[in-house]
Amino acid sequence: MMEKGLYLYCVVAGNETRGLEIKGIDGQPVLTMPIDDLTAVVQECQTPIANDDMKILSDLVLIHQAVIDLAWERFQTIVPFSFGTVVVERDGKSKEENLREWLERESETLKEKLRRLEGKAEYGVQVSWEPAKMMEKITRNDKEVRSLQEEIHSKGTGTAYLLRQKLERLVKERMEVAADAYFKEFFQGVRGQVEEVRVEKVRKEDPSRQMLMNLSCLTPKGETSKLGEFLDRITKIEGFHVRFTGPWPPYSFVNF
Amino acid sequence: MEPVRQGHAGIVDLLDRVLDKGLILNADLIISLAGVPLIAVSLRAAIASVETMAKYGMMRELISLPQENPR
């Protein structure tokens, strides 16, 4: 059953009465609801808002981000909501009353978040390596690995098979140690250039690459030259790749 | 090195943020998140490869984030 709701985009500081010049979901106007020196950026909607159609889903995500981008540009500092947050009518209270009560209750927390995020933007940093290339480099001067390799060459098939398994385990271990060391070094480097860092789950990459590190970084908007320089140094190391994305509204820094 | 929002990396990063992050409103009584966790799963499946995205025409559309009249 369809139900009427208020789709939430973000919360901004101050009492803003002017809506945004953009069409939201289902072509609805994007409104501002000022409450107690905070303003919610919302629109009327029907809920559930989505079905399984991929095209419609990607449109909704696009609209969510486009509205939040425009609000971010206009109001400078925002606390963005997660995609698909809809306030509905409950317990004899209208959706507007429910939203107002929630905002009043969370007022201090939200204001604190807005203060912390003022003028800041989020950037994504992902570092990957090519294990095949790195393996050679990491084990080249490793005595234990070298002597195992030589032993494999000099032994008969049966023994060589077992030794190869041993070698595989050893190389895997060395790779893990190396990955750990690189992570620590890169993490320290990135942390030194930004205000806050969050470690995210690594994602799956195309088969030749492996993601070592996925970070969300918070820094004053546009001030990325030092971080960029540090990342340039990583890209110069053979076998390493860096992705640097943003600026994003501070999605990763609003839930605590 | 300058940060970018375009390309496959930008899309994946954008979806990660929009779908998994942002403020979570912890008030079950007044909100409706019906279907959203499922949405995240389906969208993720679709962006698993650049090829799939290109096939559905999502690449082009996600790259040019519309500012006006997105529909």
GROMACS .gro file of C-alpha atoms in nm:
model
  327
    1MET     CA    1   0.000   0.000   0.000
    2MET     CA    2   0.124   0.345  -0.085
    3GLU     CA    3   0.159   0.597   0.192
    4LYS     CA    4   0.237   0.967   0.187
    5GLY     CA    5   0.573   1.072   0.325
    6LEU     CA    6   0.839   1.339   0.349
    7TYR     CA    7   1.161   1.239   0.176
    8LEU     CA    8   1.460   1.377   0.367
    9TYR     CA    9   1.767   1.503   0.181
   10CYS     CA   10   1.970   1.691   0.439
   11VAL     CA   11   1.975   1.924   0.737
   12VAL     CA   12   2.140   2.268   0.722
   13ALA     CA   13   2.211   2.536   0.982
   14GLY     CA   14   1.988   2.841   1.028
   15ASN     CA   15   1.632   2.917   0.927
   16GLU     CA   16   1.610   2.883   0.550
   17THR     CA   17   1.273   2.955   0.398
   18ARG     CA   18   1.355   2.944   0.028
   19GLY     CA   19   1.322   2.610  -0.151
   20LEU     CA   20   1.574   2.477  -0.403
   21GLU     CA   21   1.534   2.533  -0.777
   22ILE     CA   22   1.543   2.167  -0.864
   23LYS     CA   23   1.285   1.897  -0.917
   24GLY     CA   24   1.301   1.607  -0.676
   25ILE     CA   25   1.162   1.254  -0.695
   26ASP     CA   26   0.851   1.232  -0.916
   27GLY     CA   27   0.917   1.589  -1.027
   28GLN     CA   28   0.810   1.725  -0.687
   29PRO     CA   29   0.943   2.061  -0.563
   30VAL     CA   30   1.223   2.053  -0.304
   31LEU     CA   31   1.117   2.242   0.007
   32THR     CA   32   1.285   2.377   0.317
   33MET     CA   33   1.135   2.333   0.664
   34PRO     CA   34   1.298   2.562   0.920
   35ILE     CA   35   1.269   2.447   1.282
   36ASP     CA   36   1.460   2.584   1.580
   37ASP     CA   37   1.756   2.733   1.388
   38LEU     CA   38   1.788   2.421   1.175
   39THR     CA   39   1.639   2.358   0.834
   40ALA     CA   40   1.539   2.027   0.683
   41VAL     CA   41   1.555   1.998   0.303
   42VAL     CA   42   1.264   1.772   0.206
   43GLN     CA   43   0.999   1.688  -0.051
   44GLU     CA   44   0.659   1.524  -0.052
   45CYS     CA   45   0.661   1.168  -0.181
   46GLN     CA   46   0.478   0.839  -0.199
   47THR     CA   47   0.638   0.553  -0.011
   48PRO     CA   48   0.778   0.301  -0.085
   49ILE     CA   49   0.967   0.518  -0.331
   50ALA     CA   50   1.121   0.248  -0.542
   51ASN     CA   51   1.076  -0.087  -0.710
   52ASP     CA   52   1.316  -0.329  -0.877
   53ASP     CA   53   1.356  -0.136  -1.201
   54MET     CA   54   1.726  -0.058  -1.229
   55LYS     CA   55   1.672   0.246  -1.444
   56ILE     CA   56   1.429   0.400  -1.194
   57LEU     CA   57   1.658   0.313  -0.905
   58SER     CA   58   1.960   0.478  -1.060
   59ASP     CA   59   1.744   0.782  -1.140
   60LEU     CA   60   1.639   0.806  -0.775
   61VAL     CA   61   1.998   0.783  -0.655
   62LEU     CA   62   2.092   1.052  -0.907
   63ILE     CA   63   1.816   1.282  -0.791
   64HIS     CA   64   1.912   1.225  -0.427
   65GLN     CA   65   2.271   1.324  -0.503
   66ALA     CA   66   2.178   1.615  -0.735
   67VAL     CA   67   1.952   1.772  -0.470
   68ILE     CA   68   2.213   1.722  -0.198
   69ASP     CA   69   2.481   1.872  -0.424
   70LEU     CA   70   2.269   2.179  -0.489
   71ALA     CA   71   2.189   2.216  -0.116
   72TRP     CA   72   2.559   2.180  -0.038
   73GLU     CA   73   2.645   2.452  -0.289
   74ARG     CA   74   2.376   2.685  -0.157
   75PHE     CA   75   2.412   2.628   0.219
   76GLN     CA   76   2.784   2.534   0.234
   77THR     CA   77   2.749   2.297   0.530
   78ILE     CA   78   2.501   2.010   0.534
   79VAL     CA   79   2.431   1.685   0.714
   80PRO     CA   80   2.316   1.451   0.435
   81PHE     CA   81   2.067   1.173   0.502
   82SER     CA   82   2.112   0.822   0.377
   83PHE     CA   83   1.928   0.738   0.053
   84GLY     CA   84   1.560   0.652   0.098
   85THR     CA   85   1.486   0.812   0.436
   86VAL     CA   86   1.115   0.895   0.447
   87VAL     CA   87   0.919   1.033   0.742
   88VAL     CA   88   0.557   0.917   0.751
   89GLU     CA   89   0.238   0.982   0.948
   90ARG     CA   90   0.221   0.780   1.273
   91ASP     CA   91   0.032   0.772   1.602
   92GLY     CA   92  -0.214   1.033   1.487
   93LYS     CA   93   0.065   1.276   1.411
   94SER     CA   94   0.125   1.416   1.065
   95LYS     CA   95   0.456   1.354   0.887
   96GLU     CA   96   0.543   1.722   0.940
   97GLU     CA   97   0.482   1.694   1.315
   98ASN     CA   98   0.690   1.379   1.333
   99LEU     CA   99   0.978   1.544   1.150
  100ARG     CA  100   0.953   1.854   1.367
  101GLU     CA  101   0.962   1.647   1.686
  102TRP     CA  102   1.261   1.450   1.567
  103LEU     CA  103   1.449   1.767   1.471
  104GLU     CA  104   1.373   1.928   1.806
  105ARG     CA  105   1.487   1.620   1.992
  106GLU     CA  106   1.811   1.592   1.791
  107SER     CA  107   1.868   1.966   1.765
  108GLU     CA  108   2.186   1.984   1.975
  109THR     CA  109   2.346   1.678   1.815
  110LEU     CA  110   2.269   1.806   1.466
  111LYS     CA  111   2.408   2.152   1.542
  112GLU     CA  112   2.723   1.996   1.681
  113LYS     CA  113   2.764   1.788   1.364
  114LEU     CA  114   2.712   2.098   1.148
  115ARG     CA  115   2.977   2.288   1.344
  116ARG     CA  116   3.224   2.005   1.305
  117LEU     CA  117   3.161   1.978   0.929
  118GLU     CA  118   3.162   2.350   0.851
  119GLY     CA  119   3.341   2.422   0.524
  120LYS     CA  120   3.460   2.065   0.491
  121ALA     CA  121   3.434   1.803   0.221
  122GLU     CA  122   3.493   1.434   0.197
  123TYR     CA  123   3.739   1.265  -0.040
  124GLY     CA  124   3.780   0.898  -0.125
  125VAL     CA  125   4.128   0.744  -0.146
  126GLN     CA  126   4.181   0.390  -0.269
  127VAL     CA  127   4.519   0.225  -0.313
  128SER     CA  128   4.556  -0.098  -0.508
  129TRP     CA  129   4.851  -0.308  -0.606
  130GLU     CA  130   4.922  -0.572  -0.865
  131PRO     CA  131   5.015  -0.883  -0.665
  132ALA     CA  132   5.180  -1.054  -0.964
  133LYS     CA  133   5.421  -0.765  -1.014
  134MET     CA  134   5.479  -0.709  -0.644
  135MET     CA  135   5.550  -1.075  -0.567
  136GLU     CA  136   5.868  -1.071  -0.774
  137LYS     CA  137   5.984  -0.749  -0.614
  138ILE     CA  138   5.909  -0.855  -0.258
  139THR     CA  139   6.066  -1.200  -0.273
  140ARG     CA  140   6.366  -1.114  -0.497
  141ASN     CA  141   6.608  -1.071  -0.207
  142ASP     CA  142   6.441  -1.310   0.033
  143LYS     CA  143   6.696  -1.580   0.126
  144GLU     CA  144   6.440  -1.831   0.247
  145VAL     CA  145   6.237  -1.798  -0.072
  146ARG     CA  146   6.547  -1.820  -0.290
  147SER     CA  147   6.679  -2.133  -0.128
  148LEU     CA  148   6.337  -2.302  -0.153
  149GLN     CA  149   6.323  -2.216  -0.523
  150GLU     CA  150   6.668  -2.364  -0.578
  151GLU     CA  151   6.577  -2.676  -0.384
  152ILE     CA  152   6.264  -2.726  -0.600
  153HIS     CA  153   6.483  -2.722  -0.912
  154SER     CA  154   6.717  -2.987  -0.777
  155LYS     CA  155   6.454  -3.231  -0.639
  156GLY     CA  156   6.244  -3.501  -0.800
  157THR     CA  157   5.877  -3.448  -0.891
  158GLY     CA  158   5.718  -3.572  -0.567
  159THR     CA  159   5.935  -3.372  -0.331
  160ALA     CA  160   5.923  -3.069  -0.561
  161TYR     CA  161   5.544  -3.072  -0.540
  162LEU     CA  162   5.548  -3.052  -0.161
  163LEU     CA  163   5.818  -2.788  -0.167
  164ARG     CA  164   5.618  -2.581  -0.412
  165GLN     CA  165   5.325  -2.584  -0.171
  166LYS     CA  166   5.558  -2.472   0.104
  167LEU     CA  167   5.691  -2.197  -0.122
  168GLU     CA  168   5.339  -2.079  -0.204
  169ARG     CA  169   5.255  -2.048   0.165
  170LEU     CA  170   5.578  -1.864   0.236
  171VAL     CA  171   5.526  -1.616  -0.049
  172LYS     CA  172   5.167  -1.557   0.063
  173GLU     CA  173   5.294  -1.482   0.412
  174ARG     CA  174   5.557  -1.241   0.280
  175MET     CA  175   5.291  -1.065   0.069
  176GLU     CA  176   5.066  -1.023   0.370
  177VAL     CA  177   5.348  -0.875   0.575
  178ALA     CA  178   5.434  -0.639   0.289
  179ALA     CA  179   5.068  -0.537   0.238
  180ASP     CA  180   5.044  -0.461   0.608
  181ALA     CA  181   5.360  -0.250   0.604
  182TYR     CA  182   5.246  -0.054   0.297
  183PHE     CA  183   4.903   0.002   0.454
  184LYS     CA  184   5.061   0.145   0.770
  185GLU     CA  185   5.293   0.372   0.576
  186PHE     CA  186   5.023   0.503   0.340
  187PHE     CA  187   4.769   0.542   0.618
  188GLN     CA  188   5.009   0.752   0.828
  189GLY     CA  189   5.091   0.960   0.521
  190VAL     CA  190   4.728   1.029   0.437
  191ARG     CA  191   4.636   1.097   0.798
  192GLY     CA  192   4.902   1.364   0.816
  193GLN     CA  193   4.742   1.559   0.530
  194VAL     CA  194   4.376   1.562   0.637
  195GLU     CA  195   4.163   1.632   0.944
  196GLU     CA  196   3.985   1.300   0.985
  197VAL     CA  197   4.019   0.958   0.827
  198ARG     CA  198   3.789   0.659   0.826
  199VAL     CA  199   3.901   0.315   0.714
  200GLU     CA  200   3.645   0.158   0.480
  201LYS     CA  201   3.606  -0.199   0.363
  202VAL     CA  202   3.821  -0.277   0.061
  203ARG     CA  203   3.633  -0.354  -0.258
  204LYS     CA  204   3.683  -0.624  -0.513
  205GLU     CA  205   3.891  -0.515  -0.810
  206ASP     CA  206   3.955  -0.655  -1.153
  207PRO     CA  207   4.154  -0.980  -1.121
  208SER     CA  208   4.502  -0.834  -1.177
  209ARG     CA  209   4.462  -0.587  -0.893
  210GLN     CA  210   4.395  -0.605  -0.522
  211MET     CA  211   4.273  -0.314  -0.312
  212LEU     CA  212   4.499  -0.256  -0.011
  213MET     CA  213   4.332   0.045   0.138
  214ASN     CA  214   4.003   0.231   0.112
  215LEU     CA  215   3.981   0.556   0.307
  216SER     CA  216   3.732   0.837   0.348
  217CYS     CA  217   3.905   1.164   0.432
  218LEU     CA  218   3.760   1.484   0.573
  219THR     CA  219   3.940   1.808   0.493
  220PRO     CA  220   3.854   2.174   0.425
  221LYS     CA  221   3.682   2.181   0.086
  222GLY     CA  222   3.926   2.225  -0.200
  223GLU     CA  223   4.236   2.194   0.018
  224THR     CA  224   4.368   1.876  -0.135
  225SER     CA  225   4.703   1.976  -0.283
  226LYS     CA  226   4.913   1.819  -0.005
  227LEU     CA  227   4.709   1.500  -0.006
  228GLY     CA  228   4.739   1.497  -0.387
  229GLU     CA  229   5.117   1.530  -0.363
  230PHE     CA  230   5.139   1.242  -0.118
  231LEU     CA  231   4.922   1.024  -0.344
  232ASP     CA  232   5.145   1.114  -0.641
  233ARG     CA  233   5.432   0.957  -0.452
  234ILE     CA  234   5.237   0.632  -0.418
  235THR     CA  235   5.152   0.619  -0.789
  236LYS     CA  236   5.523   0.647  -0.869
  237ILE     CA  237   5.591   0.314  -0.697
  238GLU     CA  238   5.578   0.044  -0.962
  239GLY     CA  239   5.277  -0.186  -0.932
  240PHE     CA  240   5.067   0.060  -0.728
  241HIS     CA  241   4.755   0.246  -0.834
  242VAL     CA  242   4.566   0.524  -0.660
  243ARG     CA  243   4.210   0.649  -0.700
  244PHE     CA  244   4.128   0.988  -0.561
  245THR     CA  245   3.762   1.095  -0.571
  246GLY     CA  246   3.561   1.390  -0.449
  247PRO     CA  247   3.471   1.639  -0.331
  248TRP     CA  248   3.170   1.460  -0.178
  249PRO     CA  249   2.930   1.592   0.084
  250PRO     CA  250   3.049   1.448   0.419
  251TYR     CA  251   2.840   1.127   0.400
  252SER     CA  252   3.094   0.921   0.595
  253PHE     CA  253   3.129   1.163   0.885
  254VAL     CA  254   2.774   1.222   1.004
  255ASN     CA  255   2.683   0.912   1.206
  256PHE     CA  256   2.889   0.981   1.516
  257MET     CA  257   4.696   1.440  -0.830
  258GLU     CA  258   4.351   1.600  -0.834
  259PRO     CA  259   4.033   1.439  -0.701
  260VAL     CA  260   3.768   1.344  -0.959
  261ARG     CA  261   3.400   1.259  -0.944
  262GLN     CA  262   3.370   1.115  -1.292
  263GLY     CA  263   3.431   0.771  -1.433
  264HIS     CA  264   3.372   0.428  -1.290
  265ALA     CA  265   3.569   0.503  -0.971
  266GLY     CA  266   3.356   0.811  -0.911
  267ILE     CA  267   3.031   0.621  -0.960
  268VAL     CA  268   3.130   0.339  -0.730
  269ASP     CA  269   3.243   0.584  -0.464
  270LEU     CA  270   2.925   0.788  -0.502
  271LEU     CA  271   2.700   0.482  -0.466
  272ASP     CA  272   2.897   0.363  -0.165
  273ARG     CA  273   2.826   0.691   0.004
  274VAL     CA  274   2.467   0.751  -0.100
  275LEU     CA  275   2.351   0.394  -0.029
  276ASP     CA  276   2.552   0.296   0.278
  277LYS     CA  277   2.625   0.622   0.451
  278GLY     CA  278   2.468   0.953   0.530
  279LEU     CA  279   2.272   1.016   0.845
  280ILE     CA  280   2.067   0.719   0.962
  281LEU     CA  281   1.750   0.830   1.134
  282ASN     CA  282   1.698   0.598   1.429
  283ALA     CA  283   1.327   0.636   1.483
  284ASP     CA  284   1.152   0.334   1.342
  285LEU     CA  285   0.808   0.465   1.420
  286ILE     CA  286   0.822   0.763   1.192
  287ILE     CA  287   1.026   0.643   0.900
  288SER     CA  288   0.982   0.415   0.609
  289LEU     CA  289   1.291   0.256   0.461
  290ALA     CA  290   1.091  -0.005   0.275
  291GLY     CA  291   1.290  -0.175   0.008
  292VAL     CA  292   1.605   0.031   0.046
  293PRO     CA  293   1.842  -0.244   0.160
  294LEU     CA  294   1.727  -0.444  -0.142
  295ILE     CA  295   1.785  -0.146  -0.366
  296ALA     CA  296   2.142  -0.126  -0.248
  297VAL     CA  297   2.196  -0.492  -0.335
  298SER     CA  298   2.050  -0.462  -0.685
  299LEU     CA  299   2.239  -0.145  -0.766
  300ARG     CA  300   2.560  -0.296  -0.645
  301ALA     CA  301   2.505  -0.598  -0.864
  302ALA     CA  302   2.454  -0.370  -1.162
  303ILE     CA  303   2.770  -0.171  -1.105
  304ALA     CA  304   2.981  -0.481  -1.051
  305SER     CA  305   3.122  -0.429  -1.396
  306VAL     CA  306   3.174  -0.132  -1.620
  307GLU     CA  307   3.033  -0.338  -1.907
  308THR     CA  308   2.699  -0.390  -1.734
  309MET     CA  309   2.673  -0.023  -1.657
  310ALA     CA  310   2.751   0.074  -2.013
  311LYS     CA  311   2.493  -0.177  -2.137
  312TYR     CA  312   2.218  -0.020  -1.931
  313GLY     CA  313   2.330   0.328  -2.030
  314MET     CA  314   2.402   0.402  -1.664
  315MET     CA  315   2.759   0.513  -1.721
  316ARG     CA  316   2.665   0.814  -1.928
  317GLU     CA  317   2.379   0.916  -1.707
  318LEU     CA  318   2.559   0.878  -1.379
  319ILE     CA  319   2.857   1.071  -1.508
  320SER     CA  320   2.664   1.387  -1.588
  321LEU     CA  321   2.502   1.456  -1.254
  322PRO     CA  322   2.204   1.666  -1.355
  323GLN     CA  323   2.153   1.990  -1.167
  324GLU     CA  324   1.815   2.080  -1.308
  325ASN     CA  325   1.506   1.884  -1.406
  326PRO     CA  326   1.673   1.551  -1.345
  327ARG     CA  327   1.365   1.366  -1.466
   0.00000   0.00000   0.00000
